[in-house]
């Protein structure tokens, strides 16, 4: 068994296709299949359900896959730790961010890349629960999530700026002037929103309901880009983070402030406390502390 076989297994899980997994790993499909069969023989377990095409993993395969991710994360962490001891940072910083947070990760990534040119980044949009779960299982190095009910014995955090809310609209279709908008005004507008269950949506609903307002949403979606498309097309407006920079995406988008509007919980940078803790995560935290 070697690290490459585990990488092949993970690539197959992520692509769900033998040919695409082989292409991602820069090998031929017969080579990928042979190496996975070798792994099955070594473990004396069937891992993959095969037919005309990939048909998923067996029950033992799913369990081996979970261990493969853990082993590969430890291997990558070992490489990064060794490089950090030499004064360098290498590898991939895995960062998970909740949808519609006011935290823009790009300035942080720019600074890290400037200091450590060999560093790479993997950025995922995840729910608060997914971020904590993947931090705990060492599938993420850093999370940007809400600090409400955070288990401080398991996770270390660095508070970020408060997330304030604004109304995103296309000025070709709407005009709200310069004054902060009231929630009563918003309740009369055609609105789009993230589906219920996400923290930003819960905060928005709280602001409406605490004032006795029950807006009817024209569009609900779990994809932020669809919200942006609907707003840019003039179909509706959307409550968004005020300082998220979304109004800079095109010349027509504007963000109007909303009076007394912020999320229910504060946002923070989060990493696990227990070892093995990524050297990349610690470097990221240190840089954020310097600039906060």
PDB file of C-alpha atoms in Angstrom:
ATOM      1  CA  UNK A   1       0.000   0.000   0.000  1.00  0.00           C
ATOM      2  CA  UNK A   2       1.245   3.501  -0.777  1.00  0.00           C
ATOM      3  CA  UNK A   3      -0.008   7.086  -0.672  1.00  0.00           C
ATOM      4  CA  UNK A   4      -0.750   7.132  -4.401  1.00  0.00           C
ATOM      5  CA  UNK A   5      -3.233   4.282  -4.094  1.00  0.00           C
ATOM      6  CA  UNK A   6      -5.103   6.234  -1.430  1.00  0.00           C
ATOM      7  CA  UNK A   7      -5.076   9.326  -3.656  1.00  0.00           C
ATOM      8  CA  UNK A   8      -6.534   7.241  -6.486  1.00  0.00           C
ATOM      9  CA  UNK A   9      -9.293   5.990  -4.189  1.00  0.00           C
ATOM     10  CA  UNK A  10     -10.187   9.522  -3.094  1.00  0.00           C
ATOM     11  CA  UNK A  11     -10.110  10.801  -6.688  1.00  0.00           C
ATOM     12  CA  UNK A  12     -12.558   8.065  -7.662  1.00  0.00           C
ATOM     13  CA  UNK A  13     -14.884   9.104  -4.849  1.00  0.00           C
ATOM     14  CA  UNK A  14     -14.764  12.768  -5.857  1.00  0.00           C
ATOM     15  CA  UNK A  15     -15.273  12.196  -9.590  1.00  0.00           C
ATOM     16  CA  UNK A  16     -17.443   9.038  -9.424  1.00  0.00           C
ATOM     17  CA  UNK A  17     -15.890   8.070 -12.775  1.00  0.00           C
ATOM     18  CA  UNK A  18     -12.861   5.877 -13.530  1.00  0.00           C
ATOM     19  CA  UNK A  19     -11.717   7.902 -16.536  1.00  0.00           C
ATOM     20  CA  UNK A  20     -12.052  11.265 -14.804  1.00  0.00           C
ATOM     21  CA  UNK A  21     -10.286   9.970 -11.697  1.00  0.00           C
ATOM     22  CA  UNK A  22      -7.409   8.702 -13.847  1.00  0.00           C
ATOM     23  CA  UNK A  23      -7.164  12.038 -15.666  1.00  0.00           C
ATOM     24  CA  UNK A  24      -7.111  13.926 -12.376  1.00  0.00           C
ATOM     25  CA  UNK A  25      -4.255  11.709 -11.166  1.00  0.00           C
ATOM     26  CA  UNK A  26      -2.394  12.022 -14.511  1.00  0.00           C
ATOM     27  CA  UNK A  27      -2.403   8.286 -15.202  1.00  0.00           C
ATOM     28  CA  UNK A  28      -4.265   6.019 -17.612  1.00  0.00           C
ATOM     29  CA  UNK A  29      -7.538   4.381 -16.675  1.00  0.00           C
ATOM     30  CA  UNK A  30      -6.088   0.830 -16.856  1.00  0.00           C
ATOM     31  CA  UNK A  31      -3.323   1.896 -14.466  1.00  0.00           C
ATOM     32  CA  UNK A  32      -5.853   3.356 -12.033  1.00  0.00           C
ATOM     33  CA  UNK A  33      -7.964   0.194 -12.125  1.00  0.00           C
ATOM     34  CA  UNK A  34      -4.908  -2.023 -11.654  1.00  0.00           C
ATOM     35  CA  UNK A  35      -3.633  -0.026  -8.665  1.00  0.00           C
ATOM     36  CA  UNK A  36      -7.047  -0.125  -6.994  1.00  0.00           C
ATOM     37  CA  UNK A  37      -7.313  -3.879  -7.570  1.00  0.00           C
ATOM     38  CA  UNK A  38      -3.856  -4.240  -5.997  1.00  0.00           C
ATOM     39  CA  UNK A  39      -5.133  -2.325  -2.973  1.00  0.00           C
ATOM     40  CA  UNK A  40      -8.167  -4.601  -2.732  1.00  0.00           C
ATOM     41  CA  UNK A  41      -5.933  -7.668  -2.884  1.00  0.00           C
ATOM     42  CA  UNK A  42      -3.623  -6.319  -0.208  1.00  0.00           C
ATOM     43  CA  UNK A  43      -6.520  -5.524   2.127  1.00  0.00           C
ATOM     44  CA  UNK A  44      -8.376  -8.698   1.096  1.00  0.00           C
ATOM     45  CA  UNK A  45     -11.546  -6.617   0.711  1.00  0.00           C
ATOM     46  CA  UNK A  46     -13.731  -5.578  -2.226  1.00  0.00           C
ATOM     47  CA  UNK A  47     -13.732  -1.774  -2.209  1.00  0.00           C
ATOM     48  CA  UNK A  48     -15.417  -0.774  -5.469  1.00  0.00           C
ATOM     49  CA  UNK A  49     -18.641  -1.944  -7.084  1.00  0.00           C
ATOM     50  CA  UNK A  50     -17.814  -2.379 -10.763  1.00  0.00           C
ATOM     51  CA  UNK A  51     -20.098  -2.815 -13.756  1.00  0.00           C
ATOM     52  CA  UNK A  52     -20.086  -1.134 -17.118  1.00  0.00           C
ATOM     53  CA  UNK A  53     -19.035   1.933 -15.138  1.00  0.00           C
ATOM     54  CA  UNK A  54     -18.334   3.005 -11.554  1.00  0.00           C
ATOM     55  CA  UNK A  55     -21.267   1.941  -9.360  1.00  0.00           C
ATOM     56  CA  UNK A  56     -20.116   3.215  -5.970  1.00  0.00           C
ATOM     57  CA  UNK A  57     -18.156   1.781  -3.075  1.00  0.00           C
ATOM     58  CA  UNK A  58     -18.888  -1.318  -1.077  1.00  0.00           C
ATOM     59  CA  UNK A  59     -19.613  -0.936   2.645  1.00  0.00           C
ATOM     60  CA  UNK A  60     -15.984  -1.886   3.489  1.00  0.00           C
ATOM     61  CA  UNK A  61     -14.881   0.487   0.734  1.00  0.00           C
ATOM     62  CA  UNK A  62     -16.671   3.394   2.395  1.00  0.00           C
ATOM     63  CA  UNK A  63     -14.897   2.652   5.673  1.00  0.00           C
ATOM     64  CA  UNK A  64     -11.510   2.346   3.965  1.00  0.00           C
ATOM     65  CA  UNK A  65     -12.206   5.589   2.106  1.00  0.00           C
ATOM     66  CA  UNK A  66     -12.707   7.439   5.396  1.00  0.00           C
ATOM     67  CA  UNK A  67      -9.376   6.116   6.664  1.00  0.00           C
ATOM     68  CA  UNK A  68      -7.727   7.024   3.344  1.00  0.00           C
ATOM     69  CA  UNK A  69      -8.790  10.643   3.793  1.00  0.00           C
ATOM     70  CA  UNK A  70      -7.422  10.669   7.333  1.00  0.00           C
ATOM     71  CA  UNK A  71      -4.105   9.111   6.279  1.00  0.00           C
ATOM     72  CA  UNK A  72      -3.725  11.480   3.332  1.00  0.00           C
ATOM     73  CA  UNK A  73      -4.503  14.516   5.507  1.00  0.00           C
ATOM     74  CA  UNK A  74      -1.868  13.326   8.000  1.00  0.00           C
ATOM     75  CA  UNK A  75       0.633  12.800   5.173  1.00  0.00           C
ATOM     76  CA  UNK A  76       0.024  16.286   3.791  1.00  0.00           C
ATOM     77  CA  UNK A  77       0.264  17.704   7.300  1.00  0.00           C
ATOM     78  CA  UNK A  78       3.573  15.948   7.848  1.00  0.00           C
ATOM     79  CA  UNK A  79       4.979  17.428   4.633  1.00  0.00           C
ATOM     80  CA  UNK A  80       3.743  20.891   5.585  1.00  0.00           C
ATOM     81  CA  UNK A  81       5.135  20.562   9.125  1.00  0.00           C
ATOM     82  CA  UNK A  82       8.552  19.547   7.830  1.00  0.00           C
ATOM     83  CA  UNK A  83       8.568  22.493   5.407  1.00  0.00           C
ATOM     84  CA  UNK A  84       7.518  24.850   8.208  1.00  0.00           C
ATOM     85  CA  UNK A  85      10.452  23.643  10.299  1.00  0.00           C
ATOM     86  CA  UNK A  86      12.667  24.631   7.354  1.00  0.00           C
ATOM     87  CA  UNK A  87      11.089  28.090   7.284  1.00  0.00           C
ATOM     88  CA  UNK A  88       8.752  27.431   4.347  1.00  0.00           C
ATOM     89  CA  UNK A  89       5.079  26.702   3.922  1.00  0.00           C
ATOM     90  CA  UNK A  90       4.055  24.243   1.216  1.00  0.00           C
ATOM     91  CA  UNK A  91       0.983  22.175   0.482  1.00  0.00           C
ATOM     92  CA  UNK A  92      -2.667  23.143   0.303  1.00  0.00           C
ATOM     93  CA  UNK A  93      -4.477  25.296   2.853  1.00  0.00           C
ATOM     94  CA  UNK A  94      -8.041  23.968   3.050  1.00  0.00           C
ATOM     95  CA  UNK A  95     -10.425  26.772   3.994  1.00  0.00           C
ATOM     96  CA  UNK A  96     -14.185  26.419   4.551  1.00  0.00           C
ATOM     97  CA  UNK A  97     -16.399  29.529   4.595  1.00  0.00           C
ATOM     98  CA  UNK A  98     -20.104  29.824   5.413  1.00  0.00           C
ATOM     99  CA  UNK A  99     -22.241  31.258   2.583  1.00  0.00           C
ATOM    100  CA  UNK A 100     -22.849  35.007   2.634  1.00  0.00           C
ATOM    101  CA  UNK A 101     -20.289  35.816   5.300  1.00  0.00           C
ATOM    102  CA  UNK A 102     -18.875  39.324   5.378  1.00  0.00           C
ATOM    103  CA  UNK A 103     -15.355  37.857   5.417  1.00  0.00           C
ATOM    104  CA  UNK A 104     -13.563  38.128   2.086  1.00  0.00           C
ATOM    105  CA  UNK A 105     -10.811  35.451   2.119  1.00  0.00           C
ATOM    106  CA  UNK A 106      -8.958  36.748  -0.947  1.00  0.00           C
ATOM    107  CA  UNK A 107      -6.844  39.434   0.801  1.00  0.00           C
ATOM    108  CA  UNK A 108      -5.701  36.798   3.304  1.00  0.00           C
ATOM    109  CA  UNK A 109      -4.862  34.337   0.520  1.00  0.00           C
ATOM    110  CA  UNK A 110      -2.980  37.065  -1.370  1.00  0.00           C
ATOM    111  CA  UNK A 111      -0.823  37.794   1.679  1.00  0.00           C
ATOM    112  CA  UNK A 112      -0.130  34.132   2.360  1.00  0.00           C
ATOM    113  CA  UNK A 113       0.749  33.475  -1.271  1.00  0.00           C
ATOM    114  CA  UNK A 114       3.041  36.509  -1.323  1.00  0.00           C
ATOM    115  CA  UNK A 115       4.945  35.207   1.692  1.00  0.00           C
ATOM    116  CA  UNK A 116       4.861  31.545   0.637  1.00  0.00           C
ATOM    117  CA  UNK A 117       4.684  31.205  -3.185  1.00  0.00           C
ATOM    118  CA  UNK A 118       4.544  27.383  -3.044  1.00  0.00           C
ATOM    119  CA  UNK A 119       1.368  27.430  -0.990  1.00  0.00           C
ATOM    120  CA  UNK A 120      -1.884  26.395  -2.697  1.00  0.00           C
ATOM    121  CA  UNK A 121      -5.480  26.918  -1.581  1.00  0.00           C
ATOM    122  CA  UNK A 122      -8.706  24.921  -1.530  1.00  0.00           C
ATOM    123  CA  UNK A 123     -11.754  27.062  -0.783  1.00  0.00           C
ATOM    124  CA  UNK A 124     -15.162  25.508   0.008  1.00  0.00           C
ATOM    125  CA  UNK A 125     -18.580  27.004   0.773  1.00  0.00           C
ATOM    126  CA  UNK A 126     -20.006  24.941   3.647  1.00  0.00           C
ATOM    127  CA  UNK A 127     -22.603  25.177   6.394  1.00  0.00           C
ATOM    128  CA  UNK A 128     -21.526  25.873   9.981  1.00  0.00           C
ATOM    129  CA  UNK A 129     -22.109  22.232  10.896  1.00  0.00           C
ATOM    130  CA  UNK A 130     -20.059  20.962   7.951  1.00  0.00           C
ATOM    131  CA  UNK A 131     -17.182  23.273   8.800  1.00  0.00           C
ATOM    132  CA  UNK A 132     -16.952  22.060  12.399  1.00  0.00           C
ATOM    133  CA  UNK A 133     -17.291  18.431  11.323  1.00  0.00           C
ATOM    134  CA  UNK A 134     -14.536  18.740   8.714  1.00  0.00           C
ATOM    135  CA  UNK A 135     -12.252  20.647  11.086  1.00  0.00           C
ATOM    136  CA  UNK A 136     -12.706  17.890  13.660  1.00  0.00           C
ATOM    137  CA  UNK A 137     -11.917  15.155  11.108  1.00  0.00           C
ATOM    138  CA  UNK A 138      -8.911  17.091   9.753  1.00  0.00           C
ATOM    139  CA  UNK A 139     -10.459  17.601   6.302  1.00  0.00           C
ATOM    140  CA  UNK A 140     -10.224  21.380   6.755  1.00  0.00           C
ATOM    141  CA  UNK A 141      -7.395  23.456   8.179  1.00  0.00           C
ATOM    142  CA  UNK A 142      -9.344  26.672   8.786  1.00  0.00           C
ATOM    143  CA  UNK A 143     -13.013  27.551   8.977  1.00  0.00           C
ATOM    144  CA  UNK A 144     -14.831  30.864   8.804  1.00  0.00           C
ATOM    145  CA  UNK A 145     -18.102  30.355  10.633  1.00  0.00           C
ATOM    146  CA  UNK A 146     -20.385  31.725  13.316  1.00  0.00           C
ATOM    147  CA  UNK A 147     -19.160  31.477  16.889  1.00  0.00           C
ATOM    148  CA  UNK A 148     -22.540  30.779  18.443  1.00  0.00           C
ATOM    149  CA  UNK A 149     -22.343  27.634  20.605  1.00  0.00           C
ATOM    150  CA  UNK A 150     -18.758  26.935  19.541  1.00  0.00           C
ATOM    151  CA  UNK A 151     -17.078  24.214  21.625  1.00  0.00           C
ATOM    152  CA  UNK A 152     -14.063  26.202  22.825  1.00  0.00           C
ATOM    153  CA  UNK A 153     -12.439  23.085  24.299  1.00  0.00           C
ATOM    154  CA  UNK A 154     -12.162  21.563  20.825  1.00  0.00           C
ATOM    155  CA  UNK A 155     -11.738  24.686  18.691  1.00  0.00           C
ATOM    156  CA  UNK A 156      -9.716  27.873  18.879  1.00  0.00           C
ATOM    157  CA  UNK A 157     -11.259  31.002  17.376  1.00  0.00           C
ATOM    158  CA  UNK A 158     -10.418  34.549  16.376  1.00  0.00           C
ATOM    159  CA  UNK A 159     -13.388  36.933  16.238  1.00  0.00           C
ATOM    160  CA  UNK A 160     -13.914  38.803  12.971  1.00  0.00           C
ATOM    161  CA  UNK A 161     -15.817  41.994  12.239  1.00  0.00           C
ATOM    162  CA  UNK A 162     -19.568  41.959  12.754  1.00  0.00           C
ATOM    163  CA  UNK A 163     -21.595  40.978   9.702  1.00  0.00           C
ATOM    164  CA  UNK A 164     -23.958  43.834   8.838  1.00  0.00           C
ATOM    165  CA  UNK A 165     -26.692  43.491   6.240  1.00  0.00           C
ATOM    166  CA  UNK A 166     -27.533  45.517   3.157  1.00  0.00           C
ATOM    167  CA  UNK A 167     -29.926  45.261   0.237  1.00  0.00           C
ATOM    168  CA  UNK A 168     -28.314  44.274  -3.056  1.00  0.00           C
ATOM    169  CA  UNK A 169     -30.114  45.621  -6.126  1.00  0.00           C
ATOM    170  CA  UNK A 170     -29.522  46.516  -9.760  1.00  0.00           C
ATOM    171  CA  UNK A 171     -29.783  50.278 -10.237  1.00  0.00           C
ATOM    172  CA  UNK A 172     -31.210  49.795 -13.726  1.00  0.00           C
ATOM    173  CA  UNK A 173     -34.350  48.373 -12.129  1.00  0.00           C
ATOM    174  CA  UNK A 174     -34.515  49.856  -8.613  1.00  0.00           C
ATOM    175  CA  UNK A 175     -33.505  53.090  -6.889  1.00  0.00           C
ATOM    176  CA  UNK A 176     -33.396  53.481  -3.109  1.00  0.00           C
ATOM    177  CA  UNK A 177     -31.362  56.659  -2.640  1.00  0.00           C
ATOM    178  CA  UNK A 178     -28.751  57.037   0.104  1.00  0.00           C
ATOM    179  CA  UNK A 179     -30.725  56.627   3.322  1.00  0.00           C
ATOM    180  CA  UNK A 180     -30.702  53.311   5.259  1.00  0.00           C
ATOM    181  CA  UNK A 181     -33.686  51.155   4.418  1.00  0.00           C
ATOM    182  CA  UNK A 182     -36.178  49.875   6.972  1.00  0.00           C
ATOM    183  CA  UNK A 183     -37.248  46.251   7.286  1.00  0.00           C
ATOM    184  CA  UNK A 184     -40.812  47.433   6.656  1.00  0.00           C
ATOM    185  CA  UNK A 185     -39.719  48.766   3.244  1.00  0.00           C
ATOM    186  CA  UNK A 186     -37.915  45.505   2.430  1.00  0.00           C
ATOM    187  CA  UNK A 187     -41.010  43.437   3.257  1.00  0.00           C
ATOM    188  CA  UNK A 188     -42.847  45.093   0.347  1.00  0.00           C
ATOM    189  CA  UNK A 189     -40.139  44.342  -2.232  1.00  0.00           C
ATOM    190  CA  UNK A 190     -39.679  41.320  -4.518  1.00  0.00           C
ATOM    191  CA  UNK A 191     -36.966  39.467  -2.606  1.00  0.00           C
ATOM    192  CA  UNK A 192     -34.679  36.488  -3.171  1.00  0.00           C
ATOM    193  CA  UNK A 193     -33.092  34.568  -0.299  1.00  0.00           C
ATOM    194  CA  UNK A 194     -31.054  31.548   0.586  1.00  0.00           C
ATOM    195  CA  UNK A 195     -33.127  28.542   1.584  1.00  0.00           C
ATOM    196  CA  UNK A 196     -34.023  28.251   5.267  1.00  0.00           C
ATOM    197  CA  UNK A 197     -31.551  26.545   7.583  1.00  0.00           C
ATOM    198  CA  UNK A 198     -28.518  28.664   6.730  1.00  0.00           C
ATOM    199  CA  UNK A 199     -27.423  31.059   9.460  1.00  0.00           C
ATOM    200  CA  UNK A 200     -27.601  34.189   7.323  1.00  0.00           C
ATOM    201  CA  UNK A 201     -31.186  33.328   6.335  1.00  0.00           C
ATOM    202  CA  UNK A 202     -32.083  32.659   9.989  1.00  0.00           C
ATOM    203  CA  UNK A 203     -30.721  36.078  10.935  1.00  0.00           C
ATOM    204  CA  UNK A 204     -32.689  37.739   8.146  1.00  0.00           C
ATOM    205  CA  UNK A 205     -35.899  35.937   9.151  1.00  0.00           C
ATOM    206  CA  UNK A 206     -35.358  37.006  12.766  1.00  0.00           C
ATOM    207  CA  UNK A 207     -35.095  40.655  11.734  1.00  0.00           C
ATOM    208  CA  UNK A 208     -38.373  40.412   9.833  1.00  0.00           C
ATOM    209  CA  UNK A 209     -40.342  38.327  12.328  1.00  0.00           C
ATOM    210  CA  UNK A 210     -39.231  40.311  15.399  1.00  0.00           C
ATOM    211  CA  UNK A 211     -40.961  43.281  13.764  1.00  0.00           C
ATOM    212  CA  UNK A 212     -44.103  41.352  12.942  1.00  0.00           C
ATOM    213  CA  UNK A 213     -43.259  41.203   9.236  1.00  0.00           C
ATOM    214  CA  UNK A 214     -43.780  38.194   6.964  1.00  0.00           C
ATOM    215  CA  UNK A 215     -42.292  38.867   3.537  1.00  0.00           C
ATOM    216  CA  UNK A 216     -43.130  36.625   0.591  1.00  0.00           C
ATOM    217  CA  UNK A 217     -39.930  35.579  -1.162  1.00  0.00           C
ATOM    218  CA  UNK A 218     -40.096  35.601  -4.934  1.00  0.00           C
ATOM    219  CA  UNK A 219     -37.097  33.242  -5.182  1.00  0.00           C
ATOM    220  CA  UNK A 220     -35.399  30.885  -2.744  1.00  0.00           C
ATOM    221  CA  UNK A 221     -32.217  28.998  -3.623  1.00  0.00           C
ATOM    222  CA  UNK A 222     -29.257  27.265  -1.988  1.00  0.00           C
ATOM    223  CA  UNK A 223     -26.809  28.775  -4.514  1.00  0.00           C
ATOM    224  CA  UNK A 224     -25.398  32.269  -4.007  1.00  0.00           C
ATOM    225  CA  UNK A 225     -24.628  32.693  -7.717  1.00  0.00           C
ATOM    226  CA  UNK A 226     -28.312  32.205  -8.540  1.00  0.00           C
ATOM    227  CA  UNK A 227     -29.197  34.983  -6.101  1.00  0.00           C
ATOM    228  CA  UNK A 228     -26.734  37.251  -7.881  1.00  0.00           C
ATOM    229  CA  UNK A 229     -28.093  36.312 -11.304  1.00  0.00           C
ATOM    230  CA  UNK A 230     -31.662  37.052 -10.211  1.00  0.00           C
ATOM    231  CA  UNK A 231     -30.681  40.447  -8.780  1.00  0.00           C
ATOM    232  CA  UNK A 232     -28.586  41.366 -11.808  1.00  0.00           C
ATOM    233  CA  UNK A 233     -31.448  40.398 -14.106  1.00  0.00           C
ATOM    234  CA  UNK A 234     -33.810  42.768 -12.286  1.00  0.00           C
ATOM    235  CA  UNK A 235     -36.133  40.011 -11.061  1.00  0.00           C
ATOM    236  CA  UNK A 236     -35.699  40.932  -7.404  1.00  0.00           C
ATOM    237  CA  UNK A 237     -33.461  42.291  -4.663  1.00  0.00           C
ATOM    238  CA  UNK A 238     -31.614  40.325  -1.991  1.00  0.00           C
ATOM    239  CA  UNK A 239     -30.393  40.907   1.557  1.00  0.00           C
ATOM    240  CA  UNK A 240     -26.622  40.401   1.517  1.00  0.00           C
ATOM    241  CA  UNK A 241     -23.572  41.181   3.692  1.00  0.00           C
ATOM    242  CA  UNK A 242     -23.064  44.937   3.535  1.00  0.00           C
ATOM    243  CA  UNK A 243     -19.266  44.771   3.341  1.00  0.00           C
ATOM    244  CA  UNK A 244     -18.926  41.629   1.212  1.00  0.00           C
ATOM    245  CA  UNK A 245     -17.929  43.510  -1.945  1.00  0.00           C
ATOM    246  CA  UNK A 246     -20.773  42.042  -4.015  1.00  0.00           C
ATOM    247  CA  UNK A 247     -21.714  45.465  -5.395  1.00  0.00           C
ATOM    248  CA  UNK A 248     -18.317  45.625  -7.102  1.00  0.00           C
ATOM    249  CA  UNK A 249     -19.031  42.606  -9.316  1.00  0.00           C
ATOM    250  CA  UNK A 250     -20.655  44.741 -12.025  1.00  0.00           C
ATOM    251  CA  UNK A 251     -21.154  48.465 -12.584  1.00  0.00           C
ATOM    252  CA  UNK A 252     -24.916  48.125 -12.116  1.00  0.00           C
ATOM    253  CA  UNK A 253     -25.077  46.496  -8.666  1.00  0.00           C
ATOM    254  CA  UNK A 254     -25.509  48.593  -5.534  1.00  0.00           C
ATOM    255  CA  UNK A 255     -25.689  47.759  -1.804  1.00  0.00           C
ATOM    256  CA  UNK A 256     -27.988  49.931   0.292  1.00  0.00           C
ATOM    257  CA  UNK A 257     -27.533  49.794   4.084  1.00  0.00           C
ATOM    258  CA  UNK A 258     -30.395  48.462   6.199  1.00  0.00           C
ATOM    259  CA  UNK A 259     -31.116  50.143   9.515  1.00  0.00           C
ATOM    260  CA  UNK A 260     -30.325  48.013  12.577  1.00  0.00           C
ATOM    261  CA  UNK A 261     -29.361  44.923  10.575  1.00  0.00           C
ATOM    262  CA  UNK A 262     -26.760  42.352  11.599  1.00  0.00           C
ATOM    263  CA  UNK A 263     -26.458  38.598  11.996  1.00  0.00           C
ATOM    264  CA  UNK A 264     -27.515  36.899  15.224  1.00  0.00           C
ATOM    265  CA  UNK A 265     -24.029  35.568  15.979  1.00  0.00           C
ATOM    266  CA  UNK A 266     -20.541  36.884  15.427  1.00  0.00           C
ATOM    267  CA  UNK A 267     -18.260  35.474  12.755  1.00  0.00           C
ATOM    268  CA  UNK A 268     -14.846  34.005  13.513  1.00  0.00           C
ATOM    269  CA  UNK A 269     -11.817  32.231  12.151  1.00  0.00           C
ATOM    270  CA  UNK A 270     -11.723  28.706  13.613  1.00  0.00           C
ATOM    271  CA  UNK A 271      -9.161  25.907  13.835  1.00  0.00           C
ATOM    272  CA  UNK A 272      -8.959  22.730  15.871  1.00  0.00           C
ATOM    273  CA  UNK A 273      -7.050  22.696  19.147  1.00  0.00           C
ATOM    274  CA  UNK A 274      -5.968  19.068  19.157  1.00  0.00           C
ATOM    275  CA  UNK A 275      -2.905  17.615  17.455  1.00  0.00           C
ATOM    276  CA  UNK A 276      -1.998  17.025  14.764  1.00  0.00           C
ATOM    277  CA  UNK A 277      -2.791  20.642  13.962  1.00  0.00           C
ATOM    278  CA  UNK A 278      -1.833  21.986  10.571  1.00  0.00           C
ATOM    279  CA  UNK A 279       1.174  24.301  10.371  1.00  0.00           C
ATOM    280  CA  UNK A 280      -0.709  26.036   7.572  1.00  0.00           C
ATOM    281  CA  UNK A 281      -3.627  26.742   9.925  1.00  0.00           C
ATOM    282  CA  UNK A 282      -1.314  28.169  12.576  1.00  0.00           C
ATOM    283  CA  UNK A 283       0.397  30.428  10.019  1.00  0.00           C
ATOM    284  CA  UNK A 284      -2.991  31.636   8.814  1.00  0.00           C
ATOM    285  CA  UNK A 285      -4.120  32.408  12.363  1.00  0.00           C
ATOM    286  CA  UNK A 286      -0.866  34.225  13.126  1.00  0.00           C
ATOM    287  CA  UNK A 287      -1.228  36.415  10.039  1.00  0.00           C
ATOM    288  CA  UNK A 288      -4.831  37.298  10.898  1.00  0.00           C
ATOM    289  CA  UNK A 289      -3.828  38.232  14.444  1.00  0.00           C
ATOM    290  CA  UNK A 290      -1.117  40.539  13.091  1.00  0.00           C
ATOM    291  CA  UNK A 291      -3.560  42.377  10.825  1.00  0.00           C
ATOM    292  CA  UNK A 292      -6.567  42.491  13.177  1.00  0.00           C
TER     293      UNK A 292
END
